[in-house]
GROMACS .gro file of C-alpha atoms in nm:
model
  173
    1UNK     CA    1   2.248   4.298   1.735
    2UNK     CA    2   2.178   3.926   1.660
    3UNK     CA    3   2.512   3.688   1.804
    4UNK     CA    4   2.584   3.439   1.501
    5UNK     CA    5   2.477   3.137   1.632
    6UNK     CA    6   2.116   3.309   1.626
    7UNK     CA    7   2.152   3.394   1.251
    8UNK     CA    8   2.281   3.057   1.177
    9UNK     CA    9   2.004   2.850   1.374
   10UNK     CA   10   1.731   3.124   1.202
   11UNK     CA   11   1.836   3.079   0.853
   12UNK     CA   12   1.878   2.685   0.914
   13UNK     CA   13   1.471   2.694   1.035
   14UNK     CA   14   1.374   2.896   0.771
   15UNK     CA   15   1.557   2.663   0.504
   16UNK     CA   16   1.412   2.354   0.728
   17UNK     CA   17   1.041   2.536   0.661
   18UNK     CA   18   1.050   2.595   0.289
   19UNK     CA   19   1.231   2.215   0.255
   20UNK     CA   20   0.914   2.116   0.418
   21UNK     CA   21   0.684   2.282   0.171
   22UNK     CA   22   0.846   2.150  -0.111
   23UNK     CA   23   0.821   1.824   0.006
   24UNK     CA   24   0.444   1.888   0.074
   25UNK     CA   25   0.406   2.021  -0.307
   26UNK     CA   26   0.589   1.754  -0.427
   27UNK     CA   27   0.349   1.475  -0.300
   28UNK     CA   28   0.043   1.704  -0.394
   29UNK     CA   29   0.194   1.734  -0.768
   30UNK     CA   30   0.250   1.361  -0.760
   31UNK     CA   31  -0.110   1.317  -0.662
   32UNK     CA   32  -0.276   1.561  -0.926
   33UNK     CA   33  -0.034   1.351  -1.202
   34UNK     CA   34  -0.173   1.021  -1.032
   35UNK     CA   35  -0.532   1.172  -1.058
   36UNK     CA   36  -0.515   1.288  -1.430
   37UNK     CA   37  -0.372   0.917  -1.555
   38UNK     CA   38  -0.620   0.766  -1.385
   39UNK     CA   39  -0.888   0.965  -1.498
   40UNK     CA   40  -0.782   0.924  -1.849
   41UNK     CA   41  -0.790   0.517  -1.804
   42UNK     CA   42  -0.428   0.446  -1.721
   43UNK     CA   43  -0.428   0.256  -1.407
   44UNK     CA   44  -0.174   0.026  -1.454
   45UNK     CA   45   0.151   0.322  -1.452
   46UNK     CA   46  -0.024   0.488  -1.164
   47UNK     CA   47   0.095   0.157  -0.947
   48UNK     CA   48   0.483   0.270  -0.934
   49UNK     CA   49   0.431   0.630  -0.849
   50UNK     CA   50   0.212   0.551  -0.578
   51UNK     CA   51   0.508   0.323  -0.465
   52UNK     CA   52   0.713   0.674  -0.415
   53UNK     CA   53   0.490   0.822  -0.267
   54UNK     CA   54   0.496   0.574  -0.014
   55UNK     CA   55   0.889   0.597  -0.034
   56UNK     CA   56   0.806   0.962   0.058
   57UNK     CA   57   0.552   0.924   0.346
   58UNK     CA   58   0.814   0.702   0.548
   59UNK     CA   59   1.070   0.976   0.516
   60UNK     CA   60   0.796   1.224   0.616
   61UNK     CA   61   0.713   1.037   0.892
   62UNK     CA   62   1.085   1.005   1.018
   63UNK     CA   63   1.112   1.382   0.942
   64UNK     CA   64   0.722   1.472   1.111
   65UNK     CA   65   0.624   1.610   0.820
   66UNK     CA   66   0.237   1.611   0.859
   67UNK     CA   67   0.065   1.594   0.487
   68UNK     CA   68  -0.302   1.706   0.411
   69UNK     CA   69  -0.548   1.389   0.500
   70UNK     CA   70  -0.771   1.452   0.198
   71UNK     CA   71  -0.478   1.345   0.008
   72UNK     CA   72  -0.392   1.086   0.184
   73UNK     CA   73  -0.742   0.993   0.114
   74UNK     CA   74  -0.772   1.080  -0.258
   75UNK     CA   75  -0.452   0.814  -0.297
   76UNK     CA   76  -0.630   0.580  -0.096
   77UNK     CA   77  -0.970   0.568  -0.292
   78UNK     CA   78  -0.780   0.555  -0.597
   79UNK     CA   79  -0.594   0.231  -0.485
   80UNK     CA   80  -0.918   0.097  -0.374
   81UNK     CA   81  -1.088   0.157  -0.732
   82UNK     CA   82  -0.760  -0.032  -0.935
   83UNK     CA   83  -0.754  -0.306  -0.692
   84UNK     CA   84  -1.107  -0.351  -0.726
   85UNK     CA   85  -1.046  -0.337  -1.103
   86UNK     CA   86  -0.775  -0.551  -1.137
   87UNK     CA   87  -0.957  -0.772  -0.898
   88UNK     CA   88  -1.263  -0.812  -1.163
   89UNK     CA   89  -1.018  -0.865  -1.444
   90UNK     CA   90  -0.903  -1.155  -1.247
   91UNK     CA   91  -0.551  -1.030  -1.232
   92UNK     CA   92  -0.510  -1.096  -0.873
   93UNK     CA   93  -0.107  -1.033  -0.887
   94UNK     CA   94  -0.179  -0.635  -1.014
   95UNK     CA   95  -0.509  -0.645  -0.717
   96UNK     CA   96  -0.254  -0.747  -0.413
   97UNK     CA   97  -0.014  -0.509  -0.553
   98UNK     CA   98  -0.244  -0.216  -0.523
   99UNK     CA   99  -0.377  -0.281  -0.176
  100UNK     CA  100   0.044  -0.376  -0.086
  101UNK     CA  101   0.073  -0.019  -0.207
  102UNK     CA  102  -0.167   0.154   0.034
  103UNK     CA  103  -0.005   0.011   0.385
  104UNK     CA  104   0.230   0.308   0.402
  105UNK     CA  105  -0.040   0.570   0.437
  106UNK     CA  106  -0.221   0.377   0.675
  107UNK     CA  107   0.102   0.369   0.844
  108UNK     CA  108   0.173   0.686   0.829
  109UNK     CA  109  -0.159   0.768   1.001
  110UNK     CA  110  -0.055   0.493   1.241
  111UNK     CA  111  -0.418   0.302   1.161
  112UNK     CA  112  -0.318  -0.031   1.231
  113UNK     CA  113  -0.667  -0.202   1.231
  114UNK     CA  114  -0.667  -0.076   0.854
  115UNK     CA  115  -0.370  -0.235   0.767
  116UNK     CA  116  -0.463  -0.600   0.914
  117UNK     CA  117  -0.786  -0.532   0.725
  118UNK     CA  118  -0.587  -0.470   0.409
  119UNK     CA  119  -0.330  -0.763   0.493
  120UNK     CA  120  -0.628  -0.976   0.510
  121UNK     CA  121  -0.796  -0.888   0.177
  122UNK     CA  122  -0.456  -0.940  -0.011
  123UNK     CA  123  -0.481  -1.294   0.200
  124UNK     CA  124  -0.799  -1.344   0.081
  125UNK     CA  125  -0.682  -1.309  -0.282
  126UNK     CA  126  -0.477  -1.556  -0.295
  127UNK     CA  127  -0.744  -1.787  -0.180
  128UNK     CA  128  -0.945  -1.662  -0.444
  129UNK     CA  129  -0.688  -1.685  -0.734
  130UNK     CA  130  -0.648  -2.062  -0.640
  131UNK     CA  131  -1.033  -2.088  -0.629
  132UNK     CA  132  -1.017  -1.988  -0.996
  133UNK     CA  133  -0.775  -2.242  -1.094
  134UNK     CA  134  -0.846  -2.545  -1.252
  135UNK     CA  135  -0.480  -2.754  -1.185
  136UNK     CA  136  -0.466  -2.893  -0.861
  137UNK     CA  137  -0.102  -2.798  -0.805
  138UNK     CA  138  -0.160  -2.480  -0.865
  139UNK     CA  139  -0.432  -2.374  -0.674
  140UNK     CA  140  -0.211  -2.583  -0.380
  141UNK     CA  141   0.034  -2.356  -0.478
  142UNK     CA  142  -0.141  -2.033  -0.420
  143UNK     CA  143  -0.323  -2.211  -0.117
  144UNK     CA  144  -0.018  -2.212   0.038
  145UNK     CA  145   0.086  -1.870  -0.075
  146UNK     CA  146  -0.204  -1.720   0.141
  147UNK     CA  147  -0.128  -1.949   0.399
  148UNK     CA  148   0.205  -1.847   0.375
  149UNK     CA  149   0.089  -1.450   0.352
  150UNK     CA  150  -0.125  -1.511   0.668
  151UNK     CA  151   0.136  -1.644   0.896
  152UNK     CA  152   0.426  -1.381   0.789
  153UNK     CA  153   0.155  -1.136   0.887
  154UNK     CA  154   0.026  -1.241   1.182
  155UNK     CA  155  -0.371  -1.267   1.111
  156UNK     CA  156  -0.450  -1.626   1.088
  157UNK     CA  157  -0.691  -1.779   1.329
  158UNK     CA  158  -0.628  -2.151   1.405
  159UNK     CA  159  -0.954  -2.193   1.177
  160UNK     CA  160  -0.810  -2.046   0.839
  161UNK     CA  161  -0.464  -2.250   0.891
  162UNK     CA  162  -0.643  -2.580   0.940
  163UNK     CA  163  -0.880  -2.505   0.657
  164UNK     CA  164  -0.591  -2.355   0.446
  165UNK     CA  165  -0.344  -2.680   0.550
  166UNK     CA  166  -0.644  -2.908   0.458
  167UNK     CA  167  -0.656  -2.800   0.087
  168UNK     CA  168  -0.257  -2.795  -0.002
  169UNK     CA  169  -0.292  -3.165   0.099
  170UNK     CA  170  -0.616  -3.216  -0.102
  171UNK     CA  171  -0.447  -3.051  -0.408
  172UNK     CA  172  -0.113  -3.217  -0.358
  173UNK     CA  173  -0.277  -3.568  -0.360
   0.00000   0.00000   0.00000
């Protein structure tokens, strides 16, 4: 005969494992709908449901609920490809978002030296947007966004923040 408080604790696991699983499925289905909009050209809608995703990896990761790394993956290339098509559009804003949006799964796989990369390449954008303006106050304002962006995240060498401090004056004069 089983005491109670062994029944209890083995019906609590086994309602712990299949919660598990249906958090696993749910981030799979979410990826397969992600996928299919995607491949049918709609990039744009595919931004916010990647942001829950990432909602759900940092409760995973409090919880140790380990997802499949191919899918971590799949989401990753597929932010990499709208970024990098936003980023030819010269939409900049929608091209930082996407790369914002993949710093929970590298997170959640605990690679830091990805996410400086990626903090750097949003960085970098900002640079470029101001590169493509023509208004001097402008591009000082965007100068000293990724100025701004650089400090916050802690990846600016002494060489970017005199450069970067050099053009908001140039542009402010």
């Amino acid at each position: 005969e089983i005491p109670p408080f062994c029944l209890k604790i083995s019906i609590a696991i086994i309602i712990w494992k299949s919660y598990k699983e249906k958090v696993i499925n749910l981030f799979d289905k979410v990826i397969e709908y992600i996928q299919y909009e995607v491949d049918k050209g709609d990039k744009r809608w595919s931004l916010d449901l990647i942001g829950e995703l990432a909602q759900l990896l940092d409760y995973a990761k409090r919880e140790k609920i380990k997802f499949d790394k191919n899918r971590l993956n799949q989401v990753i290339s597929i932010v990499d490809k709208n970024s990098d098509y936003y980023l030819h559009q010269s939409n900049f804003h929608l091209a930082q978002s996407y790369l914002k949006s993949k710093i929970p799964f590298f997170d959640y796989i605990d690679n830091y030296e990805a996410i400086k990369r990626t903090h750097l390449k949003i960085a970098s954008y900002y640079e470029k947007e101001a590169e493509s303006r023509a208004e001097p106050i402008v591009k000082s304002s965007f100068y000293k966004n990724a100025l701004d962006y650089y400090l916050d995240n802690k990846i600016i060498t002494p060489q970017k923040e005199n450069k970067l401090k050099r053009l908001i004056r140039q542009n402010n004069e």
